[in-house]
CSV table of C-alpha atoms and ligand atoms in Angstrom, one decimal:
chain,number,residue,atom,x,y,z
W,5,MET,CA,114.9,-3.2,-65.0
W,6,THR,CA,113.7,-2.3,-61.4
W,7,THR,CA,110.1,-2.0,-60.6
W,8,GLN,CA,109.3,0.9,-58.3
W,9,LEU,CA,106.4,0.5,-55.8
W,10,ALA,CA,104.6,3.7,-55.0
W,11,ILE,CA,104.0,3.0,-51.4
W,12,ASP,CA,101.6,5.2,-49.5
W,13,TYR,CA,103.5,5.3,-46.1
W,14,GLN,CA,100.7,7.3,-44.4
W,15,LEU,CA,98.3,4.5,-45.2
W,16,LEU,CA,100.8,1.9,-44.1
W,17,VAL,CA,101.2,3.6,-40.6
W,18,ASP,CA,97.4,4.1,-40.4
W,19,SER,CA,96.9,0.4,-41.0
W,20,LEU,CA,99.4,-0.8,-38.3
W,21,SER,CA,97.9,-2.7,-35.5
W,22,THR,CA,100.5,-1.2,-33.2
W,23,ALA,CA,99.6,2.1,-31.6
W,24,VAL,CA,102.0,4.7,-32.9
W,25,LEU,CA,102.5,8.2,-31.5
W,26,LEU,CA,104.7,10.9,-33.0
W,27,VAL,CA,105.7,13.7,-30.6
W,28,ASN,CA,107.6,16.9,-31.4
W,29,GLU,CA,110.5,18.4,-29.5
W,30,LYS,CA,108.1,20.3,-27.2
W,31,LEU,CA,106.6,16.9,-26.3
W,32,THR,CA,103.4,17.8,-28.0
W,33,VAL,CA,101.5,15.1,-29.9
W,34,PHE,CA,102.0,15.6,-33.6
W,35,TYR,CA,100.4,12.5,-35.0
W,36,LEU,CA,98.8,9.3,-33.8
W,37,ASN,CA,97.5,6.5,-35.9
W,38,PRO,CA,94.0,5.0,-35.6
W,39,THR,CA,95.1,2.2,-33.3
W,40,CYS,CA,96.5,4.8,-30.9
W,41,GLU,CA,93.3,6.8,-31.2
W,42,SER,CA,91.3,3.8,-30.0
W,43,LEU,CA,93.9,2.9,-27.3
W,44,PHE,CA,93.5,6.3,-25.7
W,45,ASP,CA,89.9,6.6,-26.8
W,46,ILE,CA,90.7,10.1,-28.2
W,47,SER,CA,90.4,11.5,-31.7
W,48,ALA,CA,93.6,12.6,-33.5
W,49,LEU,CA,92.1,16.1,-33.8
W,50,ARG,CA,91.7,16.5,-30.1
W,51,ALA,CA,95.0,14.8,-29.2
W,52,ARG,CA,97.0,17.2,-31.4
W,53,ASN,CA,97.5,19.9,-28.8
W,54,TYR,CA,98.0,17.5,-25.9
W,55,SER,CA,101.3,17.2,-24.2
W,56,VAL,CA,102.3,13.6,-24.4
W,57,LEU,CA,102.8,13.6,-20.6
W,58,GLN,CA,99.0,14.0,-20.3
W,59,LEU,CA,98.7,10.7,-22.1
W,60,LEU,CA,101.6,8.8,-20.6
W,61,GLU,CA,102.0,10.1,-17.1
W,62,ILE,CA,99.9,9.0,-14.1
W,63,PRO,CA,100.0,10.3,-10.6
W,64,ASP,CA,102.4,8.6,-8.1
W,65,ASP,CA,104.5,7.1,-10.8
W,66,GLU,CA,108.1,6.9,-9.7
W,67,PHE,CA,109.3,6.8,-13.2
W,68,ASP,CA,110.1,10.3,-14.5
W,69,THR,CA,108.6,10.1,-18.0
W,70,GLU,CA,109.4,13.7,-18.9
W,71,LYS,CA,113.1,13.3,-18.1
W,72,ALA,CA,113.3,10.0,-20.0
W,73,LEU,CA,111.7,11.5,-23.1
W,74,ILE,CA,113.9,14.5,-23.1
W,75,LYS,CA,117.0,12.3,-22.7
W,76,THR,CA,116.0,10.3,-25.8
W,77,LEU,CA,115.4,13.5,-27.7
W,78,GLU,CA,118.8,14.9,-26.8
W,79,LYS,CA,120.9,11.8,-26.8
W,80,GLY,CA,119.0,9.6,-29.2
W,81,GLN,CA,119.0,6.7,-26.8
W,82,ALA,CA,115.9,4.5,-27.3
W,83,TYR,CA,114.2,2.8,-24.4
W,84,THR,CA,111.3,0.5,-23.6
W,85,ARG,CA,109.0,0.5,-20.6
W,86,ARG,CA,107.3,-2.7,-19.7
W,87,GLU,CA,103.9,-2.9,-18.0
W,88,ALA,CA,103.6,0.8,-17.7
W,89,ILE,CA,100.2,2.1,-16.7
W,90,ILE,CA,98.2,4.6,-18.7
W,91,ARG,CA,94.9,6.1,-17.7
W,92,VAL,CA,92.1,5.9,-20.2
W,93,ASN,CA,88.6,7.0,-19.2
W,94,PHE,CA,89.5,6.8,-15.5
W,95,GLN,CA,90.7,3.2,-15.9
W,96,ASN,CA,94.2,1.8,-15.7
W,97,ILE,CA,95.5,0.0,-18.8
W,98,HIS,CA,98.8,-1.8,-18.9
W,99,VAL,CA,101.0,-1.2,-21.9
W,100,ASP,CA,104.5,-1.9,-23.1
W,101,TYR,CA,105.9,1.0,-25.0
W,102,SER,CA,109.1,1.9,-26.8
W,103,VAL,CA,110.5,5.4,-27.4
W,104,SER,CA,113.0,6.2,-30.1
W,105,ARG,CA,114.2,9.4,-31.8
W,106,VAL,CA,113.4,9.9,-35.5
W,107,HIS,CA,114.5,12.6,-37.9
W,108,VAL,CA,111.3,13.0,-40.1
W,109,ASP,CA,112.8,15.9,-41.9
W,110,LYS,CA,116.4,17.0,-42.0
W,111,SER,CA,115.4,20.7,-41.6
W,112,THR,CA,113.3,20.3,-38.5
W,113,ALA,CA,114.1,19.2,-34.9
W,114,PRO,CA,113.9,15.5,-34.2
W,115,PHE,CA,110.7,13.8,-33.2
W,116,LEU,CA,110.0,11.0,-30.7
W,117,LEU,CA,108.4,7.9,-32.0
W,118,ILE,CA,106.4,6.0,-29.4
W,119,GLU,CA,105.0,2.6,-30.1
W,120,LEU,CA,102.6,1.2,-27.6
W,121,ASN,CA,101.3,-2.3,-27.1
W,122,PRO,CA,98.4,-2.7,-24.7
W,123,ILE,CA,98.6,-6.0,-22.8
W,124,GLU,CA,95.5,-5.4,-20.7
W,125,ARG,CA,92.8,-5.8,-23.3
W,126,MET,CA,94.2,-9.0,-24.5
W,127,LEU,CA,94.6,-10.4,-21.1
W,128,ARG,CA,91.1,-9.4,-20.1
W,129,ILE,CA,89.5,-10.9,-23.2
W,130,SER,CA,91.4,-14.2,-22.8
W,131,LYS,CA,90.0,-14.4,-19.3
W,132,GLU,CA,86.5,-14.0,-20.7
W,133,GLU,CA,87.3,-16.7,-23.2
W,134,HIS,CA,88.2,-19.1,-20.5
W,135,LEU,CA,84.9,-18.3,-18.9
W,136,LEU,CA,83.2,-18.8,-22.2
W,137,GLN,CA,84.7,-22.2,-22.8
W,138,GLN,CA,83.6,-23.3,-19.3
W,139,HIS,CA,80.2,-21.9,-19.9
W,140,GLN,CA,79.7,-23.8,-23.2
W,141,VAL,CA,80.0,-27.0,-21.2
W,142,THR,CA,77.4,-25.8,-18.8
W,143,ARG,CA,75.2,-24.7,-21.7
W,144,GLN,CA,75.3,-28.2,-23.1
W,145,LEU,CA,74.2,-29.5,-19.8
W,146,ILE,CA,71.4,-27.0,-19.5
W,147,ARG,CA,70.2,-27.8,-23.0
W,148,GLY,CA,70.1,-31.5,-22.1
W,149,VAL,CA,68.1,-30.8,-18.9
W,150,ALA,CA,65.7,-28.4,-20.8
W,151,HIS,CA,65.1,-31.1,-23.4
W,152,GLU,CA,64.3,-33.7,-20.7
W,153,ILE,CA,61.9,-31.3,-19.0
W,154,LYS,CA,60.2,-30.5,-22.2
W,155,ASN,CA,59.7,-34.1,-23.4
W,156,PRO,CA,56.9,-35.1,-20.9
W,157,LEU,CA,55.2,-31.7,-20.8
W,158,GLY,CA,53.2,-32.3,-24.0
W,159,GLY,CA,52.0,-35.6,-22.5
W,160,ILE,CA,51.1,-34.0,-19.1
W,161,ARG,CA,49.2,-31.2,-20.9
W,162,GLY,CA,47.2,-33.5,-23.1
W,163,ALA,CA,46.4,-35.8,-20.2
W,164,THR,CA,45.2,-32.9,-18.1
W,165,GLN,CA,42.9,-31.7,-20.8
W,166,LEU,CA,41.4,-35.2,-21.1
W,167,LEU,CA,41.0,-35.3,-17.3
W,168,ALA,CA,39.2,-32.0,-17.3
W,169,ARG,CA,36.9,-33.2,-20.0
W,170,SER,CA,36.1,-36.5,-18.3
W,171,LEU,CA,35.7,-34.9,-14.9
W,172,ASN,CA,33.3,-32.4,-16.5
W,173,ASP,CA,32.9,-30.6,-13.2
W,174,PRO,CA,33.5,-26.8,-13.0
W,175,LYS,CA,34.8,-27.1,-9.4
W,176,TYR,CA,37.9,-29.0,-10.7
W,177,ASN,CA,38.5,-26.6,-13.5
W,178,GLU,CA,40.6,-24.4,-11.3
W,179,PHE,CA,43.0,-27.3,-10.6
W,180,THR,CA,43.4,-28.5,-14.1
W,181,GLU,CA,43.9,-24.9,-15.3
W,182,ILE,CA,46.7,-24.5,-12.8
W,183,ILE,CA,48.4,-27.6,-14.1
W,184,ILE,CA,48.0,-26.4,-17.7
W,185,ASN,CA,49.3,-22.9,-17.0
W,186,GLU,CA,52.3,-24.2,-15.1
W,187,VAL,CA,53.1,-26.6,-17.8
W,188,ASP,CA,52.9,-23.8,-20.3
W,189,ARG,CA,55.2,-21.7,-18.2
W,190,LEU,CA,57.7,-24.5,-17.9
W,191,ARG,CA,57.6,-25.1,-21.7
W,192,THR,CA,58.4,-21.4,-22.3
W,193,LEU,CA,61.2,-21.6,-19.8
W,194,ALA,CA,62.6,-24.8,-21.4
W,195,ASP,CA,62.3,-23.1,-24.9
W,196,THR,CA,64.4,-20.2,-23.6
W,197,MET,CA,66.9,-22.6,-22.1
W,198,LEU,CA,67.2,-24.5,-25.4
W,199,GLY,CA,67.9,-21.2,-27.2
W,200,SER,CA,66.7,-20.2,-30.6
W,201,ARG,CA,65.9,-23.0,-33.0
W,202,GLN,CA,66.3,-20.8,-36.0
W,203,LEU,CA,69.7,-20.8,-37.8
W,204,PRO,CA,71.2,-17.3,-37.9
W,205,SER,CA,70.8,-15.6,-41.3
W,206,TYR,CA,73.8,-13.5,-42.0
W,207,ILE,CA,73.3,-10.3,-43.9
W,208,ASP,CA,75.2,-7.0,-44.2
W,209,VAL,CA,74.3,-5.1,-41.1
W,210,ASN,CA,75.3,-1.6,-40.0
W,211,VAL,CA,75.3,-2.1,-36.2
W,212,HIS,CA,73.8,1.3,-35.7
W,213,GLU,CA,70.5,0.1,-37.2
W,214,PRO,CA,69.7,-2.6,-34.6
W,215,LEU,CA,71.2,-0.3,-31.9
W,216,GLU,CA,68.7,2.5,-32.9
W,217,ARG,CA,65.9,-0.1,-32.7
W,218,VAL,CA,66.9,-1.0,-29.2
W,219,TYR,CA,67.4,2.7,-28.3
W,220,SER,CA,63.8,3.6,-29.3
W,221,LEU,CA,62.4,0.5,-27.6
W,222,VAL,CA,64.2,1.4,-24.3
W,223,ASN,CA,63.2,5.0,-24.8
W,224,ASN,CA,59.5,4.1,-25.1
W,225,GLN,CA,59.5,1.7,-22.2
W,226,THR,CA,61.4,3.8,-19.7
W,227,LYS,CA,59.3,6.9,-20.5
W,228,LYS,CA,62.1,9.4,-19.8
W,229,LYS,CA,63.0,7.9,-16.4
W,230,ILE,CA,66.4,7.2,-17.8
W,231,LYS,CA,68.7,9.6,-19.7
W,232,LEU,CA,69.8,7.9,-22.9
W,233,VAL,CA,73.0,8.9,-24.5
W,234,ARG,CA,74.2,8.0,-28.0
W,235,ASP,CA,77.9,8.2,-28.8
W,236,TYR,CA,78.4,6.6,-32.3
W,237,ASP,CA,81.3,6.4,-34.6
W,238,LEU,CA,79.3,6.6,-37.8
W,239,SER,CA,82.3,5.6,-39.9
W,240,LEU,CA,82.0,1.9,-38.8
W,241,PRO,CA,81.8,-0.6,-41.6
W,242,SER,CA,78.9,-3.0,-42.0
W,243,ILE,CA,79.4,-6.5,-40.8
W,244,GLN,CA,77.9,-9.9,-41.6
W,245,ALA,CA,75.5,-10.6,-38.9
W,246,ASP,CA,72.0,-11.8,-38.0
W,247,ARG,CA,70.1,-8.5,-37.4
W,248,ASP,CA,67.3,-9.9,-35.2
W,249,GLN,CA,69.8,-11.8,-33.0
W,250,LEU,CA,71.9,-8.6,-32.6
W,251,ILE,CA,68.7,-6.8,-31.5
W,252,GLN,CA,68.0,-9.6,-29.0
W,253,VAL,CA,71.6,-9.3,-27.6
W,254,MET,CA,71.5,-5.5,-27.3
W,255,LEU,CA,68.0,-5.7,-25.7
W,256,ASN,CA,69.0,-8.3,-23.2
W,257,VAL,CA,72.0,-6.3,-22.0
W,258,SER,CA,70.1,-3.0,-22.0
W,259,VAL,CA,67.1,-4.4,-20.2
W,260,ASN,CA,69.5,-5.6,-17.4
W,261,ALA,CA,70.9,-2.1,-17.1
W,262,VAL,CA,67.5,-0.5,-17.0
W,263,GLN,CA,66.3,-3.0,-14.4
W,264,ALA,CA,69.5,-2.4,-12.3
W,265,MET,CA,68.9,1.4,-12.4
W,266,LEU,CA,65.2,1.5,-11.9
W,267,GLU,CA,65.1,-1.2,-9.2
W,268,ASN,CA,67.7,0.7,-7.1
W,269,LYS,CA,66.3,4.1,-6.9
W,270,ALA,CA,67.9,4.6,-3.4
W,271,PHE,CA,71.3,4.4,-5.1
W,272,TYR,CA,70.5,7.7,-7.0
W,273,HIS,CA,69.2,9.5,-3.9
W,274,GLU,CA,72.8,10.2,-2.7
W,275,ARG,CA,74.0,11.3,-6.1
W,276,ASP,CA,73.3,14.3,-8.2
W,277,GLN,CA,73.3,12.2,-11.4
W,278,PRO,CA,70.1,10.8,-12.9
W,279,PRO,CA,70.1,7.2,-14.2
W,280,GLN,CA,71.9,7.1,-17.5
W,281,LEU,CA,72.4,4.6,-20.2
W,282,THR,CA,75.0,5.1,-22.9
W,283,PHE,CA,75.2,3.4,-26.3
W,284,ARG,CA,78.7,3.8,-27.7
W,285,THR,CA,80.3,2.4,-30.9
W,286,ARG,CA,84.0,2.3,-31.7
W,287,ILE,CA,86.5,0.6,-33.9
W,288,GLN,CA,88.8,-1.6,-31.8
W,289,ARG,CA,92.2,-2.5,-33.2
W,290,LEU,CA,94.0,-5.7,-32.2
W,291,VAL,CA,91.5,-7.9,-30.4
W,292,THR,CA,92.1,-11.6,-29.6
W,293,ILE,CA,88.9,-13.5,-29.5
W,294,ASN,CA,89.0,-17.3,-29.1
W,295,ASN,CA,92.7,-17.5,-29.9
W,296,VAL,CA,92.2,-15.5,-33.1
W,297,LEU,CA,93.9,-12.2,-33.4
W,298,HIS,CA,91.6,-9.8,-35.3
W,299,ARG,CA,93.2,-6.6,-36.6
W,300,SER,CA,89.9,-4.8,-36.2
W,301,ALA,CA,86.6,-5.3,-34.5
W,302,ILE,CA,83.5,-3.3,-33.9
W,303,ARG,CA,83.0,-2.5,-30.2
W,304,ILE,CA,79.5,-1.7,-28.9
W,305,ASP,CA,79.5,-0.5,-25.3
W,306,ILE,CA,76.2,-0.5,-23.4
W,307,GLU,CA,77.0,1.4,-20.2
W,308,ASP,CA,75.0,2.4,-17.2
W,309,ASN,CA,75.7,4.4,-14.1
W,310,GLY,CA,73.7,2.1,-11.8
W,311,PRO,CA,74.9,0.3,-8.7
W,312,GLY,CA,76.9,-2.4,-10.5
W,313,ILE,CA,76.7,-6.1,-10.7
W,314,PRO,CA,76.7,-7.8,-7.2
W,315,ALA,CA,80.2,-8.9,-6.4
W,316,ASP,CA,79.2,-12.5,-5.7
W,317,ILE,CA,77.9,-13.1,-9.2
W,318,LEU,CA,80.3,-10.8,-11.2
W,319,GLU,CA,82.7,-13.6,-12.2
W,320,ALA,CA,79.8,-15.9,-13.3
W,321,VAL,CA,77.4,-13.4,-14.8
W,322,PHE,CA,77.5,-15.0,-18.2
W,323,TYR,CA,76.7,-18.4,-16.9
W,324,PRO,CA,73.1,-19.7,-17.4
W,325,LEU,CA,70.8,-19.5,-14.4
W,326,VAL,CA,73.0,-17.0,-12.6
W,327,THR,CA,70.8,-14.2,-11.5
W,328,GLY,CA,70.8,-11.4,-8.9
W,329,ARG,CA,67.1,-10.6,-9.2
W,330,ALA,CA,64.3,-12.3,-7.3
W,331,ASN,CA,62.3,-13.0,-10.5
W,332,GLY,CA,65.2,-13.3,-12.9
W,333,THR,CA,65.8,-16.5,-14.8
W,334,GLY,CA,69.5,-15.8,-15.4
W,335,LEU,CA,69.4,-16.7,-19.1
W,336,GLY,CA,69.6,-13.2,-20.7
W,337,LEU,CA,73.4,-12.8,-20.7
W,338,SER,CA,74.1,-16.5,-21.4
W,339,ILE,CA,72.0,-16.3,-24.5
W,340,ALA,CA,73.5,-13.0,-25.5
W,341,GLN,CA,77.1,-14.4,-25.1
W,342,ASN,CA,76.1,-17.4,-27.1
W,343,ILE,CA,74.8,-15.4,-30.0
W,344,ILE,CA,77.8,-13.1,-30.1
W,345,HIS,CA,80.1,-16.1,-29.9
W,346,GLN,CA,78.3,-17.5,-33.0
W,347,HIS,CA,79.3,-14.3,-34.7
W,348,ASN,CA,83.0,-15.0,-33.8
W,349,GLY,CA,82.8,-12.3,-31.2
W,350,VAL,CA,82.7,-12.0,-27.4
W,351,ILE,CA,81.0,-9.9,-24.8
W,352,VAL,CA,83.2,-8.5,-22.0
W,353,CYS,CA,81.9,-6.9,-18.9
W,354,GLN,CA,83.4,-4.5,-16.4
W,355,SER,CA,81.5,-3.3,-13.4
W,356,VAL,CA,82.0,-1.1,-10.4
W,357,SER,CA,79.4,0.9,-8.5
W,358,GLY,CA,78.4,3.7,-10.7
W,359,LYS,CA,79.7,2.3,-13.9
W,360,THR,CA,78.9,-1.0,-15.6
W,361,THR,CA,80.0,-1.6,-19.2
W,362,PHE,CA,79.1,-4.5,-21.4
W,363,SER,CA,81.3,-4.4,-24.5
W,364,LEU,CA,80.2,-6.4,-27.5
W,365,TYR,CA,83.2,-7.2,-29.8
W,366,LEU,CA,82.3,-8.1,-33.4
W,367,PRO,CA,85.3,-8.7,-35.7
W,368,TRP,CA,85.1,-7.5,-39.2
W,369,GLU,CA,88.6,-7.6,-40.7
W,370,SER,CA,91.0,-10.2,-41.9
W,371,LYS,CA,92.3,-12.4,-39.1
W,372,HIS,CA,95.0,-14.9,-38.4
W,373,VAL,CA,95.4,-17.6,-35.8
W,374,THR,CA,97.9,-16.8,-33.1
W,375,LYS,CA,97.9,-20.1,-31.2
U,27,LIG,N1,73.9,-3.6,-15.9
U,27,LIG,C1,73.8,-4.3,-14.8
U,27,LIG,N2,73.9,-3.8,-13.6
U,27,LIG,C2,73.8,-4.5,-12.5
U,27,LIG,N3,73.6,-5.9,-12.5
U,27,LIG,C3,73.5,-6.5,-13.7
U,27,LIG,C4,73.6,-5.7,-14.9
U,27,LIG,N4,73.5,-6.6,-15.9
U,27,LIG,C5,73.3,-7.8,-15.4
U,27,LIG,N5,73.3,-7.7,-14.0
U,27,LIG,C6,73.2,-8.9,-13.1
U,27,LIG,O1,73.4,-10.1,-13.8
U,27,LIG,C7,72.4,-11.0,-13.6
U,27,LIG,C8,72.2,-11.9,-14.7
U,27,LIG,O2,71.7,-11.3,-15.8
U,27,LIG,P1,70.9,-12.1,-16.9
U,27,LIG,O3,70.3,-11.2,-17.9
U,27,LIG,O4,71.7,-13.2,-17.4
U,27,LIG,O5,69.7,-12.7,-16.1
U,27,LIG,P2,68.4,-12.0,-15.4
U,27,LIG,O6,68.3,-10.6,-15.9
U,27,LIG,O7,68.5,-12.2,-14.0
U,27,LIG,O8,67.2,-12.9,-16.0
U,27,LIG,P3,66.7,-12.9,-17.5
U,27,LIG,O9,66.9,-14.3,-18.0
U,27,LIG,O10,65.2,-12.5,-17.3
U,27,LIG,O11,67.4,-11.9,-18.3
U,27,LIG,C9,71.2,-10.1,-13.3
U,27,LIG,O12,70.2,-10.8,-12.5
U,27,LIG,C10,71.8,-8.9,-12.5
U,27,LIG,O13,71.9,-9.3,-11.1
U,28,LIG,MG1,68.4,-10.2,-18.0
């Protein structure tokens, strides 16, 4: 007796971690799976009337995409392009893609099946991981130093209070107060350097909830000086996370963006755009984080149109004590990266003048080790 499996092929293709695109004989997009949607950052609905050339062709490309596609349609000869460039949101992404002819239905003209594999995102994230590993060593060092600074502070504070009492002379109060205030400031700094002492408490969190908290905090604080934009994919699933820590991360990143925009007003004088901060959420297929390939992750982009991260600190921006601001401590991003790392995720940053994006990747689906 044979057992028949009722396989839902649509579901199967929809679950693939490879981006799949089906194109009809007029080279118009007929179908794209969710991985392909997130690769091109476009919804299936919008992409449907697109010519595939709008997605695959870039200016100044010597390769004649149209000719190659038509040849495959006519002759059935499959081909693969390695390290081709596609443009997504004004950025170049490197992909390998294969094109083959398929007969979906005998009564209709053949279709082209295009399978795309982005190499860029993985490369970029593994670079961040390398940074992350290095910065964990630095963090250990910082924690050690912070601990050593903190140890004698209690003693200094107590002794100063005793001194103030035994001097019992108001004219010295000013000096003892300075010592106590500075000791308190150092203690707060050392506490920040040591990081949170509380263990994270993981609960089911819909990331839009902490994001909305941060949105209203920023909205209240910037008093309409910044245009805030929300672009949410409300179908995102909940993840296991520490809600308060997520708020801290989103706030640290957003505050940096706000500071960069408001402290550089001259930057906006030559432009017709006002300062703008965007909160975007998406599903991201196929993300490698810390050598683990996740089929799916939540991506939260916090994007500003400010002057960008100064070039001399861009590479080291997640390191502790790296700051581009006169009164910055340089701990905000290091703490944020640490928290997201504890959630098995990673923060990736891209910055050019006029567009700085911090993307928080939080995995949520089954994973397997690749290395
Ligand atoms: N969106 C951004 N645009 C421009 N520069 C940025 C942006 N985000 C971060 N930076 C740069 O990165 C530096 C490091 O940020 P980080 O949050 O780690 O430290 P900080 O803001 O200087 O101090 P703090 O510990 O108070 O947060 C900032 O000083 C700033 O120069
Ligand atoms: Mg900061």
